[in-house]
PDB file of C-alpha atoms in Angstrom:
ATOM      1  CA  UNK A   1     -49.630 -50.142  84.315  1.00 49.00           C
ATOM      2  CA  UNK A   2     -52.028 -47.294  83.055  1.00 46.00           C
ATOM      3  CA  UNK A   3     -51.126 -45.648  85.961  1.00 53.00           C
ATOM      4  CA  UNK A   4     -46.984 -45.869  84.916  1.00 50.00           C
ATOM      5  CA  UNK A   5     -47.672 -44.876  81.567  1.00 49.00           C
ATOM      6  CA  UNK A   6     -49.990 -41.268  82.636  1.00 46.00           C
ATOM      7  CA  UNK A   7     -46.493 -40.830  85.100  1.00 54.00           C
ATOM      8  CA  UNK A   8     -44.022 -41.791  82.280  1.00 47.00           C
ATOM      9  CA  UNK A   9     -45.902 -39.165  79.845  1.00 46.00           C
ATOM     10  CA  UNK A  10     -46.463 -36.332  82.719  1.00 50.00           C
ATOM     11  CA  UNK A  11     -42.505 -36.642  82.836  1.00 53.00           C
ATOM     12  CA  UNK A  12     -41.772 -36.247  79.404  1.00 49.00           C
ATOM     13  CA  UNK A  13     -44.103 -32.913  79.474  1.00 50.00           C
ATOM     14  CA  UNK A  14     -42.529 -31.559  82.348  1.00 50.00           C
ATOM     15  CA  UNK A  15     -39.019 -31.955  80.822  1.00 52.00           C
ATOM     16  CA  UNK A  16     -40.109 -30.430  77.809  1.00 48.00           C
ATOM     17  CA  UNK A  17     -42.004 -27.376  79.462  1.00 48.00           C
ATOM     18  CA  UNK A  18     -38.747 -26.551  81.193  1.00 46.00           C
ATOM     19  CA  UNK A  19     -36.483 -27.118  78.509  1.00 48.00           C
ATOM     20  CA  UNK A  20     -38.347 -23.935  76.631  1.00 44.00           C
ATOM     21  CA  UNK A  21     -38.862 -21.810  79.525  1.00 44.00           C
ATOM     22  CA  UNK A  22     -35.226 -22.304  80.125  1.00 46.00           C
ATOM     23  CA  UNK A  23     -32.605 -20.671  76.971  1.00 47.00           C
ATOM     24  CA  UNK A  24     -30.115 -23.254  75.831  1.00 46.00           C
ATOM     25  CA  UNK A  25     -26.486 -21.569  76.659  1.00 42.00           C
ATOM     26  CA  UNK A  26     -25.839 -21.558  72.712  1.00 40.00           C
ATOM     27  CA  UNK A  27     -29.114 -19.728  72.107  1.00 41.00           C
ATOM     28  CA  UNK A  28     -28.377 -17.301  74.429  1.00 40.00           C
ATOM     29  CA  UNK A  29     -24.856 -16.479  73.732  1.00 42.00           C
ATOM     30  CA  UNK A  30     -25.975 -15.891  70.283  1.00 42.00           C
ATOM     31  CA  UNK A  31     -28.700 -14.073  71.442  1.00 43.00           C
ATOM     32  CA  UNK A  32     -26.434 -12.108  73.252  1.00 42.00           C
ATOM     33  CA  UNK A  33     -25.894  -7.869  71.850  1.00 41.00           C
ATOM     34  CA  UNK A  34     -22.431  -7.857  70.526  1.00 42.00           C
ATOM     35  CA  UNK A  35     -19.787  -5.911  72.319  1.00 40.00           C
ATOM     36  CA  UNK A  36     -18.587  -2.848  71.044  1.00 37.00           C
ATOM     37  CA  UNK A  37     -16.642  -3.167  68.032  1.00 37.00           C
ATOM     38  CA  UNK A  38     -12.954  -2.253  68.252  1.00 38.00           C
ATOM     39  CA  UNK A  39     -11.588  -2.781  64.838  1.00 37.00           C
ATOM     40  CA  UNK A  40      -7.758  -1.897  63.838  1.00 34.00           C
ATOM     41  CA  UNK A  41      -8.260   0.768  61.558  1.00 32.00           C
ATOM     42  CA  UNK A  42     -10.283   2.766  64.244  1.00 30.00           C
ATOM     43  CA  UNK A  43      -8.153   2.039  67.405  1.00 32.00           C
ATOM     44  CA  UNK A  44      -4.802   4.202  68.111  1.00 34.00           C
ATOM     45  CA  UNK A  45      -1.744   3.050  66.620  1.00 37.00           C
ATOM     46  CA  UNK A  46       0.783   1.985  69.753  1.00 40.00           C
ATOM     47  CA  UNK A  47       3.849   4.314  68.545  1.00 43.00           C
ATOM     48  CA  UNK A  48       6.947   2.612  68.238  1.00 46.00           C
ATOM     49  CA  UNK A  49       9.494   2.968  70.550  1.00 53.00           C
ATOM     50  CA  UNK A  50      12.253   5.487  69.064  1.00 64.00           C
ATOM     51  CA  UNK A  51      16.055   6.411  69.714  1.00 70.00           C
ATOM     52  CA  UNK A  52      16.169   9.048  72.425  1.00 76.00           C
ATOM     53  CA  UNK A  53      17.646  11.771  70.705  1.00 84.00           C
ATOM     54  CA  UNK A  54      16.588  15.743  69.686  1.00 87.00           C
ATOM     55  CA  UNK A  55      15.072  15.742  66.207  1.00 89.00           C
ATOM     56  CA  UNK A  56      16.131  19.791  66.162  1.00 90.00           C
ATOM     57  CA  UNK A  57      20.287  18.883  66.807  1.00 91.00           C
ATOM     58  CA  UNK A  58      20.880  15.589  66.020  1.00 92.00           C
ATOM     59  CA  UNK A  59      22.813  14.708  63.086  1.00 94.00           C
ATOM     60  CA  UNK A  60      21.521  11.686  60.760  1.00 96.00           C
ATOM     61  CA  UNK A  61      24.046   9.484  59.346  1.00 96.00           C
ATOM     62  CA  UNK A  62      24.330   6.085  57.177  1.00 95.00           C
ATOM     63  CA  UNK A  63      22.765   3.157  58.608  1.00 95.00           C
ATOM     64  CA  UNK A  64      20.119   5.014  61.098  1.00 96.00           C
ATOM     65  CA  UNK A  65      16.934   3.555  61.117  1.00 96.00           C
ATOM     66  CA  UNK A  66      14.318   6.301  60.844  1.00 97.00           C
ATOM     67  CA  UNK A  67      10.703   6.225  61.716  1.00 97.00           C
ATOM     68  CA  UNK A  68       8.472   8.065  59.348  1.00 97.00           C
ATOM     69  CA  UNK A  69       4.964   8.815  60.085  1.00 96.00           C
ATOM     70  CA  UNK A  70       1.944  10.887  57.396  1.00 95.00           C
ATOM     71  CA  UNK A  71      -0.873  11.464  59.091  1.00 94.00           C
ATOM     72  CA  UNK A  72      -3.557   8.908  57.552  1.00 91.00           C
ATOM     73  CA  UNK A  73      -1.147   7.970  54.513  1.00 92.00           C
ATOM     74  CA  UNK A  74      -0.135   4.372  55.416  1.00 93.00           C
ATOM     75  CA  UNK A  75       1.786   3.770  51.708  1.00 92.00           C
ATOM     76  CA  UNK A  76       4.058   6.396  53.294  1.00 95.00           C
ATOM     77  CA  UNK A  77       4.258   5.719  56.573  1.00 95.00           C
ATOM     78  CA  UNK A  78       6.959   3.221  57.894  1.00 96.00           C
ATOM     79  CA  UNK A  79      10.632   2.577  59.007  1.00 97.00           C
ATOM     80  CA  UNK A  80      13.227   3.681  56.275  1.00 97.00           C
ATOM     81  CA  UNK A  81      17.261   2.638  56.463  1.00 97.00           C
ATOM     82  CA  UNK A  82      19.472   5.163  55.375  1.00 97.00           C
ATOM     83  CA  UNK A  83      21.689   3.889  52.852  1.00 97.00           C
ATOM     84  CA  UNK A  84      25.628   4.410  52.741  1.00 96.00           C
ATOM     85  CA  UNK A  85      25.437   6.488  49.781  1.00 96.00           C
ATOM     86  CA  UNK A  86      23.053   8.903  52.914  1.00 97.00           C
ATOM     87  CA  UNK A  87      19.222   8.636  51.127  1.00 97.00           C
ATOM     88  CA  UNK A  88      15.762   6.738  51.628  1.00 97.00           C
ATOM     89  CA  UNK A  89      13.341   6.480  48.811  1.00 96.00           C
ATOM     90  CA  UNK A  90      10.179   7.293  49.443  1.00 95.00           C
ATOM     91  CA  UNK A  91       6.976   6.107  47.494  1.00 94.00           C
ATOM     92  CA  UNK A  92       6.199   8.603  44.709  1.00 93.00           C
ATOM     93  CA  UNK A  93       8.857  10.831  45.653  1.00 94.00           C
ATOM     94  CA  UNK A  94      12.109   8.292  45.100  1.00 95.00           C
ATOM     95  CA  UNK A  95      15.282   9.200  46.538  1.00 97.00           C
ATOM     96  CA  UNK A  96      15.805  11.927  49.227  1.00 97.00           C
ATOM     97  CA  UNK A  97      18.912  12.871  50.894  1.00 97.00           C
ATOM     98  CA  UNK A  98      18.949  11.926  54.561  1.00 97.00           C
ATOM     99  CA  UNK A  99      22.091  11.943  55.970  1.00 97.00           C
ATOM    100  CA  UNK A 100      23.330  15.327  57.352  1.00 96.00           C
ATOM    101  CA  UNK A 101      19.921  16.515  58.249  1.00 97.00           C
ATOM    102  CA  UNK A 102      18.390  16.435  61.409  1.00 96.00           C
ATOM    103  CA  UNK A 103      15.065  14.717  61.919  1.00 96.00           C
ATOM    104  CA  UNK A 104      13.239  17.803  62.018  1.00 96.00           C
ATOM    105  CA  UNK A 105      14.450  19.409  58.899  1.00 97.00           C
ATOM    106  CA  UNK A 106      14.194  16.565  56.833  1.00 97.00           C
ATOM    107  CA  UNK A 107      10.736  16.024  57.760  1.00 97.00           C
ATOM    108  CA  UNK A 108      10.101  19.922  56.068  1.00 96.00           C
ATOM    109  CA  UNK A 109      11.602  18.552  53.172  1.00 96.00           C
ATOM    110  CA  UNK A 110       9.834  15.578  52.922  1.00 97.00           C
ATOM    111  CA  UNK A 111       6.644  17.762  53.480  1.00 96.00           C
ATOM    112  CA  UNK A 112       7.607  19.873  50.601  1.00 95.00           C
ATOM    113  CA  UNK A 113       8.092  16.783  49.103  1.00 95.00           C
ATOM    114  CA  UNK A 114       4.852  14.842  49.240  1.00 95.00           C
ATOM    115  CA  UNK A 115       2.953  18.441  48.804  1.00 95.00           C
ATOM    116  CA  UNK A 116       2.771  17.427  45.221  1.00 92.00           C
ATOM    117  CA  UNK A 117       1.030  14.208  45.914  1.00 92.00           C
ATOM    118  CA  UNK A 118      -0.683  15.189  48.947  1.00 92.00           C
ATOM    119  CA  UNK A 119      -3.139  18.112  50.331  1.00 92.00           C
ATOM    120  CA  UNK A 120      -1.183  19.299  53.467  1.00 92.00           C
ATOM    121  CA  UNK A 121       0.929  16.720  53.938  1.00 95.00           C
ATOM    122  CA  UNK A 122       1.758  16.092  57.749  1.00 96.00           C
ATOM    123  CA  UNK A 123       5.164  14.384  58.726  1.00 96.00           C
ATOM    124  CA  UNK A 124       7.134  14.063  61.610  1.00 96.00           C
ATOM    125  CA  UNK A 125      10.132  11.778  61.642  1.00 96.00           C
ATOM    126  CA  UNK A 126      12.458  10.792  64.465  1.00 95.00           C
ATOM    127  CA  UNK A 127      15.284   8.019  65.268  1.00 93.00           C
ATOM    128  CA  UNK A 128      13.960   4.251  65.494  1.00 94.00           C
ATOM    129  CA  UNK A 129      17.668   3.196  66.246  1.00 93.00           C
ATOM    130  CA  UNK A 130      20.905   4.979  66.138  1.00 93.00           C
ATOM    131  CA  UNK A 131      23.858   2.795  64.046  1.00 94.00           C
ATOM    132  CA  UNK A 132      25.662   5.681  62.289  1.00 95.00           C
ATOM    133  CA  UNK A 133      27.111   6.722  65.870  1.00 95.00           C
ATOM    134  CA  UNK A 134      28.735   3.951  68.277  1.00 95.00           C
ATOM    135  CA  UNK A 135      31.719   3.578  70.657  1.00 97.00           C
ATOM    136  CA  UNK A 136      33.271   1.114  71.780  1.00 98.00           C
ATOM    137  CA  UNK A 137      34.188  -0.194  75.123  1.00 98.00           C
ATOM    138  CA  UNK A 138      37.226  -3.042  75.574  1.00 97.00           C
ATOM    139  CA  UNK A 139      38.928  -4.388  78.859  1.00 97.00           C
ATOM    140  CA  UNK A 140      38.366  -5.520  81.640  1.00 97.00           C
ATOM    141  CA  UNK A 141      34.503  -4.242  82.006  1.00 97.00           C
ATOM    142  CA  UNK A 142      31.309  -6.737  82.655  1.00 97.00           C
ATOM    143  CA  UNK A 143      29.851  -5.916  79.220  1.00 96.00           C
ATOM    144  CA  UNK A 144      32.598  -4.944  76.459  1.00 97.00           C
ATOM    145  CA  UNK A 145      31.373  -3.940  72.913  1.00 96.00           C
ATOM    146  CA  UNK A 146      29.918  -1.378  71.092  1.00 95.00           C
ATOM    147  CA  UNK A 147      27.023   1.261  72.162  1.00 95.00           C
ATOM    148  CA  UNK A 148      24.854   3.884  70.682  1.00 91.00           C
ATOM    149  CA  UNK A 149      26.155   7.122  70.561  1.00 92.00           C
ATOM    150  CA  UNK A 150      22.528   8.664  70.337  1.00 87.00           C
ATOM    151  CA  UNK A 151      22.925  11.347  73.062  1.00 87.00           C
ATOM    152  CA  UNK A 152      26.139  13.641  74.669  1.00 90.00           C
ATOM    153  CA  UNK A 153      27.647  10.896  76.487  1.00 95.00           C
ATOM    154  CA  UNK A 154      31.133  11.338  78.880  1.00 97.00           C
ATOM    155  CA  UNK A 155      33.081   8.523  79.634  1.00 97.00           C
ATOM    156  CA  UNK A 156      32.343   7.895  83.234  1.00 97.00           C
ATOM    157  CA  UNK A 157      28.979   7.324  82.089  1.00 96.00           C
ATOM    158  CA  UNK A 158      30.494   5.478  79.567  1.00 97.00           C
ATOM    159  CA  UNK A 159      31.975   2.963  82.052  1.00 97.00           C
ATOM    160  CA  UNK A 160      28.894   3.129  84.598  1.00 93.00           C
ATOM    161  CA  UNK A 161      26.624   1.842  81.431  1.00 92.00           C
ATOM    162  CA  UNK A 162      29.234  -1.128  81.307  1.00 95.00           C
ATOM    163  CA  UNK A 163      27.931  -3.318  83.876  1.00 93.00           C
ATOM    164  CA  UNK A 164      30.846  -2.506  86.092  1.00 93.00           C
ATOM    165  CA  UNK A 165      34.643  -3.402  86.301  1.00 96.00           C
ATOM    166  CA  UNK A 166      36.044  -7.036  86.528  1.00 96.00           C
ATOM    167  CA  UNK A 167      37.751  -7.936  90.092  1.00 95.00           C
ATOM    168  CA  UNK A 168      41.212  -7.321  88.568  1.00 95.00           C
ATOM    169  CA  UNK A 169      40.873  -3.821  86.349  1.00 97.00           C
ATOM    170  CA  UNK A 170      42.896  -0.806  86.534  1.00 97.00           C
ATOM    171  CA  UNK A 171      40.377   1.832  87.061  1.00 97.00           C
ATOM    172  CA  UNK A 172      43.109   4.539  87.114  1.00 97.00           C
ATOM    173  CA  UNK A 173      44.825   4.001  83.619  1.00 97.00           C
ATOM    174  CA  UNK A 174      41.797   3.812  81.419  1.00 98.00           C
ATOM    175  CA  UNK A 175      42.874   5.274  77.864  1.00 98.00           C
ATOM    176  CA  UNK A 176      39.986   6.627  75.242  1.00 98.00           C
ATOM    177  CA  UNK A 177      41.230   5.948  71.540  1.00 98.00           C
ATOM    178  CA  UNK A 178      40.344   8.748  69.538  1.00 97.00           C
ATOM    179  CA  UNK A 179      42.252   8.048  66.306  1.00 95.00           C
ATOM    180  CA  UNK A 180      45.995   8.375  66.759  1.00 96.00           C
ATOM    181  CA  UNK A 181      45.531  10.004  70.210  1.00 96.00           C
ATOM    182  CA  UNK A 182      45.636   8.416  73.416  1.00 97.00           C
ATOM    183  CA  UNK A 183      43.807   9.848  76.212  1.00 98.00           C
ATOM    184  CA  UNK A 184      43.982   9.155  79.596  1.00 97.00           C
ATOM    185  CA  UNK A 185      41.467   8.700  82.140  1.00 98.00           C
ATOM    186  CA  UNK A 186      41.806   8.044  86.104  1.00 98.00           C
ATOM    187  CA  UNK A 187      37.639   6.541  87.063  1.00 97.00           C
ATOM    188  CA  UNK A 188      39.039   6.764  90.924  1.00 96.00           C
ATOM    189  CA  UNK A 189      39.697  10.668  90.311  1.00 96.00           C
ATOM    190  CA  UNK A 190      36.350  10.990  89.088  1.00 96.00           C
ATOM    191  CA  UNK A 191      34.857   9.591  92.039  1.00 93.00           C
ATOM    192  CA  UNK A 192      36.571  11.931  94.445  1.00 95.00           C
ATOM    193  CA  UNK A 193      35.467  14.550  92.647  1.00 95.00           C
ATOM    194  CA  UNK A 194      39.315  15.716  91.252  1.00 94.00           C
ATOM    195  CA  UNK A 195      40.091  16.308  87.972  1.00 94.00           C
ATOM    196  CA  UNK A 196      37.230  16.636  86.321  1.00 95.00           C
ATOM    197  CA  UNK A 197      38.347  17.951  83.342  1.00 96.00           C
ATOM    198  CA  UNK A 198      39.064  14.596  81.689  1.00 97.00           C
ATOM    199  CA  UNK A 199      35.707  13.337  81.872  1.00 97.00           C
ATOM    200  CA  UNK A 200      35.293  14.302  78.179  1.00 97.00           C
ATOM    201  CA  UNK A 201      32.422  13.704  76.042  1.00 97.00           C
ATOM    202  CA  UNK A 202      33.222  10.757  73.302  1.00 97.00           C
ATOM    203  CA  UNK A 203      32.677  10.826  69.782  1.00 96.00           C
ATOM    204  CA  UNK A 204      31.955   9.170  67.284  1.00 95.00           C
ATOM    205  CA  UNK A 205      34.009   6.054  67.030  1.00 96.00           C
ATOM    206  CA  UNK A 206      36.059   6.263  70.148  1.00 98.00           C
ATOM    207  CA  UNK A 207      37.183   3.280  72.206  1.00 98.00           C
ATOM    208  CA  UNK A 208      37.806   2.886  76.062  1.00 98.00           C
ATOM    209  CA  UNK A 209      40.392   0.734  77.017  1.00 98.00           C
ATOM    210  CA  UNK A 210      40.392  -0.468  80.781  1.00 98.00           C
ATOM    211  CA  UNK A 211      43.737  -2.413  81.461  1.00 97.00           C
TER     212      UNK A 211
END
């Protein structure tokens, strides 16, 4: 029985020897040097995803969505709707007129702007998404409704953004609504390279009719 009892303790110390030579998983994980610290304030800013459009020629108009970025000035930075009556208000500043400026010359202004708040203010502003400029397309197309007008767009482009004609549609009496006009527009010409005088650019509110 003495002889159990030495065995029984020589166990015990064994166990125990080990269990300090060897580092509990908790101990070391704690024990462990931190990773690097990536905090939000120091890591880059993923930029939002804007309108494709040229801040130097396009026009800004009621209901645009615009992006507005001042470098390391976050109560100014942000997305601003344009307003029917054509203004944003920005902090400090209030209102500013928008509309009928292009995305480039209103960020000067806005520069000039925050200069009173601000030691060399630096803006930049573009499109975030385009809803002062649509058309429309109706008929017998695989996605009717309205699109963005953001860039020079013709109409067979138009169309070829539509998801393609339905089984039964007239592809050679397509009409563009422009107002009281009526225009008309053969897709089958297009494609054999005739006429290609009527593939007009669209403005702003047309709509494309395919019988």
């Amino acid at each position: 029985m003495v002889r159990n009892a030495v065995s029984v303790v020589l166990t015990l110390l064994c166990g125990l020897s080990v269990g300090w030579l060897v580092p509990h998983p908790v101990m070391a994980q704690n024990q462990a040097p931190a990773p690097g610290r990536n905090d939000a304030s120091s890591a880059p800013v993923k930029p939002e995803t804007s309108a494709a459009v040229d801040p130097k020629t396009y026009v800004i108009g009621a209901q645009d969505i615009l992006m507005i970025k001042v470098w390391r000035e976050q109560d100014f930075t942000g997305l601003y709707t344009v307003r029917p009556d054509g203004k944003i208000t920005i902090p400090l500043v209030g209102d500013v007129q928008a509309s009928g400026l292009t995305p480039e010359r209103l960020g000067d202004q806005l520069k000039q702007a925050l200069a009173d708040f601000i030691n060399s203010p630096d803006v930049s502003v573009s499109l975030q998404t385009v809803n002062s400029k649509k058309f429309f397309i109706t008929g017998e197309v695989n996605r009717a409704g309205d699109y963005s007008l953001a860039t020079p767009t013709r109409v067979f482009d138009a169309l070829s953004n539509a998801g393609g004609f339905r089984d039964f549609a007239n592809k050679k009496k397509i009409i563009i609504i422009r107002g009281a006009e009526r225009i008309k527009f053969n897709y089958q010409d297009i494609l054999k390279g005739k006429s290609l005088e009527q593939n007009i650019y669209l403005e702003n509110g047309d709509t494309i009719v395919v019988p």
